[in-house]
Amino acid sequence: MRTPVLDRRTVLRGAGGIALALPWLEAMGTRTASAAVFPKRFVVFFTPNGGIRENWTPGGTDPSGSRILAPLAPYKDYVNTIDGVDNTAAMSRSTGTFIGDDHQRGIGTMLTCTELLPGPAKGGCDSCAPAGLAGGASIDQWIVQKLAVKTKFPSLELGVQSGAGGAITGYTSYSASNTPLPPEQSPVKVFNRIFANFTGGGVDPAAFERLRIERKSVLDAAMKHYQSMAGRLGQSDKKKMEAHLQGIRELEQRLTAPATSTGSTACSKPATPAASTDFPTLGQQQMDLLAMALACDLTRVASLMWERGVGGTVFKWLGATRGHHDMSHDADSATDTVEMLTKINIWFSEQLAYLLGKLKAIPEGTGSVLDNTVILWCNELSRGNNHSHPEMQFVLAGKAGGALRAGRVLKFGTGTRVSHGNMLVSIMNAMDVPGNTFGNAGAFATGPLTGL
């Protein structure tokens, strides 16, 4: 091994001594890149009432290769399907009996990997002990707390007709044991909270212009520093450096664009959403606001809750005449119901594809916001009519800044059963939070998911 020409900690010095991180270069030796220029984001995408495995499971190696996941085909290089892991926390009865019914346990343990607290809610299980709320922080809030990044909003919790809370099936996010974070249902209220006083840069025009000049001087000085070191770099490194600096220049241009700029490629104030009671319209409005909040770095962690656990939405625009939860109880032999439930899950897949498209349209350097994001599509059940928690079906979309390899079909549980808590450990590691356990430490998460 040759001696590195440059130390891995080498940085470009801009005006005022400000440091700009470098990509990994051959001149630094053989170790993997550790520099990160752009923020990572994590989003939870929740849908209820279980799935239809036979129409969800991809065939072959294409993660969009099934009826339900087909809408994700344009983004298949960003998608991993996680099949066969068990929600072992929901399957646990350490007190001798289950606490809460299957929906309650499923949604309460889904992101916390911790058993439910005892409480007053009887639910739909006569033999189960009444349930309280979740017994620990959810993975999204764990990431917020451990990273302690000072964005304007530590996290955003959004809902699409998921109810006003008050019951365990109305929450996915918890800041601590017994401390849920209710999702905001109204896109108008979300807009007023996040963007009502937003000017694009959050400063007056004169201050914004000063900021633009300062950033330009930082990059100009860094370019001079690069020119002074260029003679020590080979051709491959020079190309990487030039691409890296061009990416920083593009980011600088986006961050310093006028506050009145428009278009999907810039951080800009979105239009005020119109008040609506239409389920698809509300969902699109929430996703539009979420995408811009991430693009403007107003937050880096968010959740989007479609319906709620035991969600009873009637998907009339798909031809349904019964509520979602009611249909999910029908037997597998009810082929018309299975087909309608498949259509509902295809529709949810289309909504995820819409969000992926919004994030991919926002450039960051030579990639996009989607490259630096990881989205977890999750459910409180594996299948609705048997209220199961083994062999859950998860989708992970995005690359978390290169921490995750995507475009794969991953199957687990063919031998030793695997807890979905290990997947949550992998997500927190991808988001730069170290550790081998999460939730009820050691009980339901024993390390990162192999191969993810």
PDB file of N, CA and C in Angstrom, residues 76-159:
ATOM      1  N   LYS A  76     -37.038   2.042  -8.917  1.00  0.00           N
ATOM      2  CA  LYS A  76     -36.641   0.739  -8.380  1.00  0.00           C
ATOM      3  C   LYS A  76     -35.176   0.709  -7.945  1.00  0.00           C
ATOM      4  N   ASP A  77     -34.343   1.551  -8.544  1.00  0.00           N
ATOM      5  CA  ASP A  77     -32.940   1.600  -8.127  1.00  0.00           C
ATOM      6  C   ASP A  77     -32.768   2.249  -6.760  1.00  0.00           C
ATOM      7  N   TYR A  78     -33.853   2.816  -6.217  1.00  0.00           N
ATOM      8  CA  TYR A  78     -33.832   3.429  -4.888  1.00  0.00           C
ATOM      9  C   TYR A  78     -34.559   2.579  -3.848  1.00  0.00           C
ATOM     10  N   VAL A  79     -35.081   1.432  -4.256  1.00  0.00           N
ATOM     11  CA  VAL A  79     -36.005   0.681  -3.403  1.00  0.00           C
ATOM     12  C   VAL A  79     -35.399  -0.642  -2.962  1.00  0.00           C
ATOM     13  N   ASN A  80     -35.589  -0.980  -1.693  1.00  0.00           N
ATOM     14  CA  ASN A  80     -35.365  -2.324  -1.162  1.00  0.00           C
ATOM     15  C   ASN A  80     -36.678  -2.834  -0.597  1.00  0.00           C
ATOM     16  N   THR A  81     -37.035  -4.070  -0.911  1.00  0.00           N
ATOM     17  CA  THR A  81     -38.150  -4.706  -0.213  1.00  0.00           C
ATOM     18  C   THR A  81     -37.575  -5.608   0.875  1.00  0.00           C
ATOM     19  N   ILE A  82     -38.167  -5.534   2.064  1.00  0.00           N
ATOM     20  CA  ILE A  82     -37.733  -6.320   3.220  1.00  0.00           C
ATOM     21  C   ILE A  82     -38.863  -7.272   3.563  1.00  0.00           C
ATOM     22  N   ASP A  83     -38.683  -8.544   3.276  1.00  0.00           N
ATOM     23  CA  ASP A  83     -39.749  -9.521   3.430  1.00  0.00           C
ATOM     24  C   ASP A  83     -39.319 -10.599   4.426  1.00  0.00           C
ATOM     25  N   GLY A  84     -40.239 -10.997   5.291  1.00  0.00           N
ATOM     26  CA  GLY A  84     -39.986 -12.148   6.143  1.00  0.00           C
ATOM     27  C   GLY A  84     -39.501 -11.846   7.534  1.00  0.00           C
ATOM     28  N   VAL A  85     -39.315 -10.573   7.896  1.00  0.00           N
ATOM     29  CA  VAL A  85     -38.936 -10.273   9.276  1.00  0.00           C
ATOM     30  C   VAL A  85     -40.202 -10.224  10.137  1.00  0.00           C
ATOM     31  N   ASP A  86     -40.053 -10.537  11.417  1.00  0.00           N
ATOM     32  CA  ASP A  86     -41.191 -10.612  12.335  1.00  0.00           C
ATOM     33  C   ASP A  86     -41.200  -9.420  13.279  1.00  0.00           C
ATOM     34  N   ASN A  87     -42.394  -8.916  13.584  1.00  0.00           N
ATOM     35  CA  ASN A  87     -42.515  -7.945  14.668  1.00  0.00           C
ATOM     36  C   ASN A  87     -42.614  -8.728  15.972  1.00  0.00           C
ATOM     37  N   THR A  88     -41.443  -9.108  16.482  1.00  0.00           N
ATOM     38  CA  THR A  88     -41.406  -9.968  17.676  1.00  0.00           C
ATOM     39  C   THR A  88     -41.883  -9.243  18.929  1.00  0.00           C
ATOM     40  N   ALA A  89     -41.766  -7.915  18.945  1.00  0.00           N
ATOM     41  CA  ALA A  89     -42.263  -7.162  20.100  1.00  0.00           C
ATOM     42  C   ALA A  89     -43.779  -7.282  20.195  1.00  0.00           C
ATOM     43  N   ALA A  90     -44.467  -7.274  19.045  1.00  0.00           N
ATOM     44  CA  ALA A  90     -45.928  -7.420  19.040  1.00  0.00           C
ATOM     45  C   ALA A  90     -46.343  -8.838  19.382  1.00  0.00           C
ATOM     46  N   MET A  91     -45.448  -9.805  19.197  1.00  0.00           N
ATOM     47  CA  MET A  91     -45.750 -11.212  19.448  1.00  0.00           C
ATOM     48  C   MET A  91     -45.396 -11.634  20.870  1.00  0.00           C
ATOM     49  N   SER A  92     -44.839 -10.694  21.662  1.00  0.00           N
ATOM     50  CA  SER A  92     -44.376 -11.027  23.005  1.00  0.00           C
ATOM     51  C   SER A  92     -45.506 -10.924  24.034  1.00  0.00           C
ATOM     52  N   ARG A  93     -45.476 -11.824  24.994  1.00  0.00           N
ATOM     53  CA  ARG A  93     -46.392 -11.730  26.138  1.00  0.00           C
ATOM     54  C   ARG A  93     -45.622 -12.071  27.403  1.00  0.00           C
ATOM     55  N   SER A  94     -44.722 -11.175  27.758  1.00  0.00           N
ATOM     56  CA  SER A  94     -43.844 -11.418  28.897  1.00  0.00           C
ATOM     57  C   SER A  94     -44.607 -11.484  30.216  1.00  0.00           C
ATOM     58  N   THR A  95     -45.806 -10.909  30.256  1.00  0.00           N
ATOM     59  CA  THR A  95     -46.611 -10.950  31.485  1.00  0.00           C
ATOM     60  C   THR A  95     -47.496 -12.187  31.546  1.00  0.00           C
ATOM     61  N   GLY A  96     -47.413 -13.070  30.538  1.00  0.00           N
ATOM     62  CA  GLY A  96     -48.249 -14.263  30.513  1.00  0.00           C
ATOM     63  C   GLY A  96     -49.456 -14.115  29.618  1.00  0.00           C
ATOM     64  N   THR A  97     -49.820 -12.900  29.297  1.00  0.00           N
ATOM     65  CA  THR A  97     -50.923 -12.641  28.376  1.00  0.00           C
ATOM     66  C   THR A  97     -50.569 -11.430  27.536  1.00  0.00           C
ATOM     67  N   PHE A  98     -51.190 -11.331  26.371  1.00  0.00           N
ATOM     68  CA  PHE A  98     -50.930 -10.178  25.501  1.00  0.00           C
ATOM     69  C   PHE A  98     -51.502  -8.909  26.123  1.00  0.00           C
ATOM     70  N   ILE A  99     -50.784  -7.815  25.991  1.00  0.00           N
ATOM     71  CA  ILE A  99     -51.312  -6.497  26.359  1.00  0.00           C
ATOM     72  C   ILE A  99     -51.804  -5.834  25.090  1.00  0.00           C
ATOM     73  N   GLY A 100     -53.121  -5.633  24.991  1.00  0.00           N
ATOM     74  CA  GLY A 100     -53.696  -5.008  23.810  1.00  0.00           C
ATOM     75  C   GLY A 100     -54.005  -5.994  22.706  1.00  0.00           C
ATOM     76  N   ASP A 101     -54.891  -5.580  21.790  1.00  0.00           N
ATOM     77  CA  ASP A 101     -55.223  -6.452  20.666  1.00  0.00           C
ATOM     78  C   ASP A 101     -54.144  -6.353  19.588  1.00  0.00           C
ATOM     79  N   ASP A 102     -54.336  -7.082  18.492  1.00  0.00           N
ATOM     80  CA  ASP A 102     -53.295  -7.187  17.474  1.00  0.00           C
ATOM     81  C   ASP A 102     -52.996  -5.847  16.800  1.00  0.00           C
ATOM     82  N   HIS A 103     -54.035  -5.059  16.529  1.00  0.00           N
ATOM     83  CA  HIS A 103     -53.807  -3.738  15.936  1.00  0.00           C
ATOM     84  C   HIS A 103     -53.046  -2.836  16.907  1.00  0.00           C
ATOM     85  N   GLN A 104     -53.472  -2.848  18.171  1.00  0.00           N
ATOM     86  CA  GLN A 104     -52.825  -2.005  19.176  1.00  0.00           C
ATOM     87  C   GLN A 104     -51.353  -2.385  19.347  1.00  0.00           C
ATOM     88  N   ARG A 105     -51.094  -3.682  19.482  1.00  0.00           N
ATOM     89  CA  ARG A 105     -49.708  -4.124  19.650  1.00  0.00           C
ATOM     90  C   ARG A 105     -48.894  -3.847  18.386  1.00  0.00           C
ATOM     91  N   GLY A 106     -49.516  -4.055  17.242  1.00  0.00           N
ATOM     92  CA  GLY A 106     -48.787  -3.854  15.998  1.00  0.00           C
ATOM     93  C   GLY A 106     -48.315  -2.424  15.809  1.00  0.00           C
ATOM     94  N   ILE A 107     -49.230  -1.480  16.000  1.00  0.00           N
ATOM     95  CA  ILE A 107     -48.849  -0.088  15.769  1.00  0.00           C
ATOM     96  C   ILE A 107     -47.996   0.464  16.912  1.00  0.00           C
ATOM     97  N   GLY A 108     -48.231  -0.013  18.141  1.00  0.00           N
ATOM     98  CA  GLY A 108     -47.479   0.511  19.272  1.00  0.00           C
ATOM     99  C   GLY A 108     -46.039   0.032  19.325  1.00  0.00           C
ATOM    100  N   THR A 109     -45.778  -1.151  18.768  1.00  0.00           N
ATOM    101  CA  THR A 109     -44.416  -1.706  18.775  1.00  0.00           C
ATOM    102  C   THR A 109     -43.683  -1.494  17.456  1.00  0.00           C
ATOM    103  N   MET A 110     -44.417  -1.123  16.422  1.00  0.00           N
ATOM    104  CA  MET A 110     -43.880  -1.050  15.055  1.00  0.00           C
ATOM    105  C   MET A 110     -42.618  -0.202  14.962  1.00  0.00           C
ATOM    106  N   LEU A 111     -42.615   0.971  15.596  1.00  0.00           N
ATOM    107  CA  LEU A 111     -41.473   1.874  15.536  1.00  0.00           C
ATOM    108  C   LEU A 111     -40.738   1.979  16.871  1.00  0.00           C
ATOM    109  N   THR A 112     -41.308   1.410  17.948  1.00  0.00           N
ATOM    110  CA  THR A 112     -40.677   1.518  19.261  1.00  0.00           C
ATOM    111  C   THR A 112     -39.899   0.263  19.646  1.00  0.00           C
ATOM    112  N   CYS A 113     -40.290  -0.884  19.091  1.00  0.00           N
ATOM    113  CA  CYS A 113     -39.660  -2.158  19.425  1.00  0.00           C
ATOM    114  C   CYS A 113     -39.702  -2.390  20.939  1.00  0.00           C
ATOM    115  N   THR A 114     -40.794  -1.953  21.558  1.00  0.00           N
ATOM    116  CA  THR A 114     -40.989  -2.060  23.002  1.00  0.00           C
ATOM    117  C   THR A 114     -42.443  -2.452  23.261  1.00  0.00           C
ATOM    118  N   GLU A 115     -42.678  -3.315  24.217  1.00  0.00           N
ATOM    119  CA  GLU A 115     -44.038  -3.748  24.521  1.00  0.00           C
ATOM    120  C   GLU A 115     -44.900  -2.581  25.011  1.00  0.00           C
ATOM    121  N   LEU A 116     -46.213  -2.756  24.866  1.00  0.00           N
ATOM    122  CA  LEU A 116     -47.149  -1.731  25.315  1.00  0.00           C
ATOM    123  C   LEU A 116     -47.197  -1.662  26.843  1.00  0.00           C
ATOM    124  N   LEU A 117     -47.566  -0.500  27.315  1.00  0.00           N
ATOM    125  CA  LEU A 117     -47.825  -0.330  28.736  1.00  0.00           C
ATOM    126  C   LEU A 117     -49.235  -0.823  29.053  1.00  0.00           C
ATOM    127  N   PRO A 118     -49.469  -1.302  30.258  1.00  0.00           N
ATOM    128  CA  PRO A 118     -50.851  -1.615  30.656  1.00  0.00           C
ATOM    129  C   PRO A 118     -51.681  -0.334  30.662  1.00  0.00           C
ATOM    130  N   GLY A 119     -52.968  -0.475  30.418  1.00  0.00           N
ATOM    131  CA  GLY A 119     -53.796   0.723  30.398  1.00  0.00           C
ATOM    132  C   GLY A 119     -55.266   0.404  30.332  1.00  0.00           C
ATOM    133  N   PRO A 120     -56.067   1.385  29.925  1.00  0.00           N
ATOM    134  CA  PRO A 120     -57.516   1.215  29.997  1.00  0.00           C
ATOM    135  C   PRO A 120     -58.168   0.684  28.723  1.00  0.00           C
ATOM    136  N   ALA A 121     -57.430   0.656  27.588  1.00  0.00           N
ATOM    137  CA  ALA A 121     -58.073   0.369  26.301  1.00  0.00           C
ATOM    138  C   ALA A 121     -58.220  -1.133  26.085  1.00  0.00           C
ATOM    139  N   LYS A 122     -59.446  -1.603  26.057  1.00  0.00           N
ATOM    140  CA  LYS A 122     -59.712  -3.035  25.914  1.00  0.00           C
ATOM    141  C   LYS A 122     -59.442  -3.519  24.499  1.00  0.00           C
ATOM    142  N   GLY A 123     -59.808  -2.751  23.511  1.00  0.00           N
ATOM    143  CA  GLY A 123     -59.600  -3.166  22.131  1.00  0.00           C
ATOM    144  C   GLY A 123     -60.516  -4.299  21.733  1.00  0.00           C
ATOM    145  N   GLY A 124     -60.117  -5.043  20.696  1.00  0.00           N
ATOM    146  CA  GLY A 124     -60.981  -6.079  20.151  1.00  0.00           C
ATOM    147  C   GLY A 124     -60.597  -7.484  20.562  1.00  0.00           C
ATOM    148  N   CYS A 125     -59.875  -7.634  21.661  1.00  0.00           N
ATOM    149  CA  CYS A 125     -59.407  -8.954  22.100  1.00  0.00           C
ATOM    150  C   CYS A 125     -59.899  -9.211  23.523  1.00  0.00           C
ATOM    151  N   ASP A 126     -60.830 -10.144  23.684  1.00  0.00           N
ATOM    152  CA  ASP A 126     -61.398 -10.417  25.004  1.00  0.00           C
ATOM    153  C   ASP A 126     -60.391 -11.065  25.948  1.00  0.00           C
ATOM    154  N   SER A 127     -59.438 -11.810  25.398  1.00  0.00           N
ATOM    155  CA  SER A 127     -58.487 -12.525  26.254  1.00  0.00           C
ATOM    156  C   SER A 127     -57.226 -11.718  26.540  1.00  0.00           C
ATOM    157  N   CYS A 128     -57.136 -10.501  25.966  1.00  0.00           N
ATOM    158  CA  CYS A 128     -55.939  -9.680  26.144  1.00  0.00           C
ATOM    159  C   CYS A 128     -56.133  -8.686  27.284  1.00  0.00           C
ATOM    160  N   ALA A 129     -55.030  -8.346  27.937  1.00  0.00           N
ATOM    161  CA  ALA A 129     -55.080  -7.314  28.966  1.00  0.00           C
ATOM    162  C   ALA A 129     -55.288  -5.951  28.312  1.00  0.00           C
ATOM    163  N   PRO A 130     -56.029  -5.055  28.960  1.00  0.00           N
ATOM    164  CA  PRO A 130     -56.219  -3.718  28.383  1.00  0.00           C
ATOM    165  C   PRO A 130     -54.882  -3.007  28.186  1.00  0.00           C
ATOM    166  N   ALA A 131     -54.826  -2.196  27.134  1.00  0.00           N
ATOM    167  CA  ALA A 131     -53.563  -1.585  26.729  1.00  0.00           C
ATOM    168  C   ALA A 131     -53.511  -0.101  27.036  1.00  0.00           C
ATOM    169  N   GLY A 132     -52.313   0.349  27.332  1.00  0.00           N
ATOM    170  CA  GLY A 132     -52.015   1.772  27.357  1.00  0.00           C
ATOM    171  C   GLY A 132     -51.302   2.147  26.080  1.00  0.00           C
ATOM    172  N   LEU A 133     -50.382   3.090  26.151  1.00  0.00           N
ATOM    173  CA  LEU A 133     -49.654   3.547  24.976  1.00  0.00           C
ATOM    174  C   LEU A 133     -48.326   2.814  24.873  1.00  0.00           C
ATOM    175  N   ALA A 134     -47.518   3.193  23.899  1.00  0.00           N
ATOM    176  CA  ALA A 134     -46.244   2.525  23.663  1.00  0.00           C
ATOM    177  C   ALA A 134     -45.285   2.770  24.832  1.00  0.00           C
ATOM    178  N   GLY A 135     -44.407   1.801  25.044  1.00  0.00           N
ATOM    179  CA  GLY A 135     -43.526   1.841  26.202  1.00  0.00           C
ATOM    180  C   GLY A 135     -42.149   2.423  25.952  1.00  0.00           C
ATOM    181  N   GLY A 136     -41.953   3.101  24.829  1.00  0.00           N
ATOM    182  CA  GLY A 136     -40.637   3.690  24.569  1.00  0.00           C
ATOM    183  C   GLY A 136     -40.692   4.660  23.410  1.00  0.00           C
ATOM    184  N   ALA A 137     -39.557   5.318  23.156  1.00  0.00           N
ATOM    185  CA  ALA A 137     -39.459   6.254  22.030  1.00  0.00           C
ATOM    186  C   ALA A 137     -39.496   5.490  20.712  1.00  0.00           C
ATOM    187  N   SER A 138     -40.061   6.106  19.688  1.00  0.00           N
ATOM    188  CA  SER A 138     -40.061   5.520  18.354  1.00  0.00           C
ATOM    189  C   SER A 138     -38.736   5.814  17.660  1.00  0.00           C
ATOM    190  N   ILE A 139     -38.427   5.034  16.634  1.00  0.00           N
ATOM    191  CA  ILE A 139     -37.119   5.131  15.989  1.00  0.00           C
ATOM    192  C   ILE A 139     -36.879   6.514  15.383  1.00  0.00           C
ATOM    193  N   ASP A 140     -37.920   7.148  14.876  1.00  0.00           N
ATOM    194  CA  ASP A 140     -37.748   8.490  14.308  1.00  0.00           C
ATOM    195  C   ASP A 140     -37.328   9.481  15.383  1.00  0.00           C
ATOM    196  N   GLN A 141     -37.968   9.400  16.548  1.00  0.00           N
ATOM    197  CA  GLN A 141     -37.629  10.329  17.626  1.00  0.00           C
ATOM    198  C   GLN A 141     -36.306   9.962  18.291  1.00  0.00           C
ATOM    199  N   TRP A 142     -35.967   8.689  18.308  1.00  0.00           N
ATOM    200  CA  TRP A 142     -34.656   8.273  18.819  1.00  0.00           C
ATOM    201  C   TRP A 142     -33.544   8.906  17.974  1.00  0.00           C
ATOM    202  N   ILE A 143     -33.749   8.903  16.658  1.00  0.00           N
ATOM    203  CA  ILE A 143     -32.772   9.519  15.752  1.00  0.00           C
ATOM    204  C   ILE A 143     -32.698  11.023  16.008  1.00  0.00           C
ATOM    205  N   VAL A 144     -33.855  11.672  16.173  1.00  0.00           N
ATOM    206  CA  VAL A 144     -33.876  13.113  16.471  1.00  0.00           C
ATOM    207  C   VAL A 144     -33.079  13.401  17.737  1.00  0.00           C
ATOM    208  N   GLN A 145     -33.325  12.621  18.787  1.00  0.00           N
ATOM    209  CA  GLN A 145     -32.691  12.882  20.085  1.00  0.00           C
ATOM    210  C   GLN A 145     -31.198  12.614  20.052  1.00  0.00           C
ATOM    211  N   LYS A 146     -30.772  11.568  19.369  1.00  0.00           N
ATOM    212  CA  LYS A 146     -29.361  11.218  19.362  1.00  0.00           C
ATOM    213  C   LYS A 146     -28.546  12.135  18.454  1.00  0.00           C
ATOM    214  N   LEU A 147     -29.108  12.560  17.340  1.00  0.00           N
ATOM    215  CA  LEU A 147     -28.373  13.447  16.441  1.00  0.00           C
ATOM    216  C   LEU A 147     -28.382  14.884  16.937  1.00  0.00           C
ATOM    217  N   ALA A 148     -29.485  15.285  17.573  1.00  0.00           N
ATOM    218  CA  ALA A 148     -29.600  16.641  18.142  1.00  0.00           C
ATOM    219  C   ALA A 148     -29.256  17.714  17.116  1.00  0.00           C
ATOM    220  N   VAL A 149     -29.737  17.543  15.891  1.00  0.00           N
ATOM    221  CA  VAL A 149     -29.508  18.543  14.835  1.00  0.00           C
ATOM    222  C   VAL A 149     -30.469  19.707  15.049  1.00  0.00           C
ATOM    223  N   LYS A 150     -29.958  20.926  14.963  1.00  0.00           N
ATOM    224  CA  LYS A 150     -30.771  22.103  15.270  1.00  0.00           C
ATOM    225  C   LYS A 150     -31.477  22.635  14.028  1.00  0.00           C
ATOM    226  N   THR A 151     -32.394  21.852  13.482  1.00  0.00           N
ATOM    227  CA  THR A 151     -33.265  22.379  12.443  1.00  0.00           C
ATOM    228  C   THR A 151     -34.412  23.143  13.100  1.00  0.00           C
ATOM    229  N   LYS A 152     -35.133  23.933  12.313  1.00  0.00           N
ATOM    230  CA  LYS A 152     -36.225  24.733  12.877  1.00  0.00           C
ATOM    231  C   LYS A 152     -37.258  23.845  13.544  1.00  0.00           C
ATOM    232  N   PHE A 153     -37.545  22.686  12.913  1.00  0.00           N
ATOM    233  CA  PHE A 153     -38.487  21.721  13.482  1.00  0.00           C
ATOM    234  C   PHE A 153     -37.745  20.403  13.672  1.00  0.00           C
ATOM    235  N   PRO A 154     -37.575  19.935  14.901  1.00  0.00           N
ATOM    236  CA  PRO A 154     -36.871  18.671  15.110  1.00  0.00           C
ATOM    237  C   PRO A 154     -37.473  17.529  14.297  1.00  0.00           C
ATOM    238  N   SER A 155     -38.805  17.529  14.177  1.00  0.00           N
ATOM    239  CA  SER A 155     -39.486  16.536  13.356  1.00  0.00           C
ATOM    240  C   SER A 155     -40.865  17.066  13.010  1.00  0.00           C
ATOM    241  N   LEU A 156     -41.476  16.453  11.999  1.00  0.00           N
ATOM    242  CA  LEU A 156     -42.843  16.782  11.610  1.00  0.00           C
ATOM    243  C   LEU A 156     -43.669  15.509  11.617  1.00  0.00           C
ATOM    244  N   GLU A 157     -44.830  15.557  12.244  1.00  0.00           N
ATOM    245  CA  GLU A 157     -45.760  14.438  12.272  1.00  0.00           C
ATOM    246  C   GLU A 157     -47.018  14.853  11.516  1.00  0.00           C
ATOM    247  N   LEU A 158     -47.274  14.213  10.391  1.00  0.00           N
ATOM    248  CA  LEU A 158     -48.389  14.572   9.521  1.00  0.00           C
ATOM    249  C   LEU A 158     -49.353  13.388   9.412  1.00  0.00           C
ATOM    250  N   GLY A 159     -50.632  13.690   9.258  1.00  0.00           N
ATOM    251  CA  GLY A 159     -51.639  12.652   9.110  1.00  0.00           C
ATOM    252  C   GLY A 159     -52.577  12.947   7.958  1.00  0.00           C
TER     253      GLY A 159
END
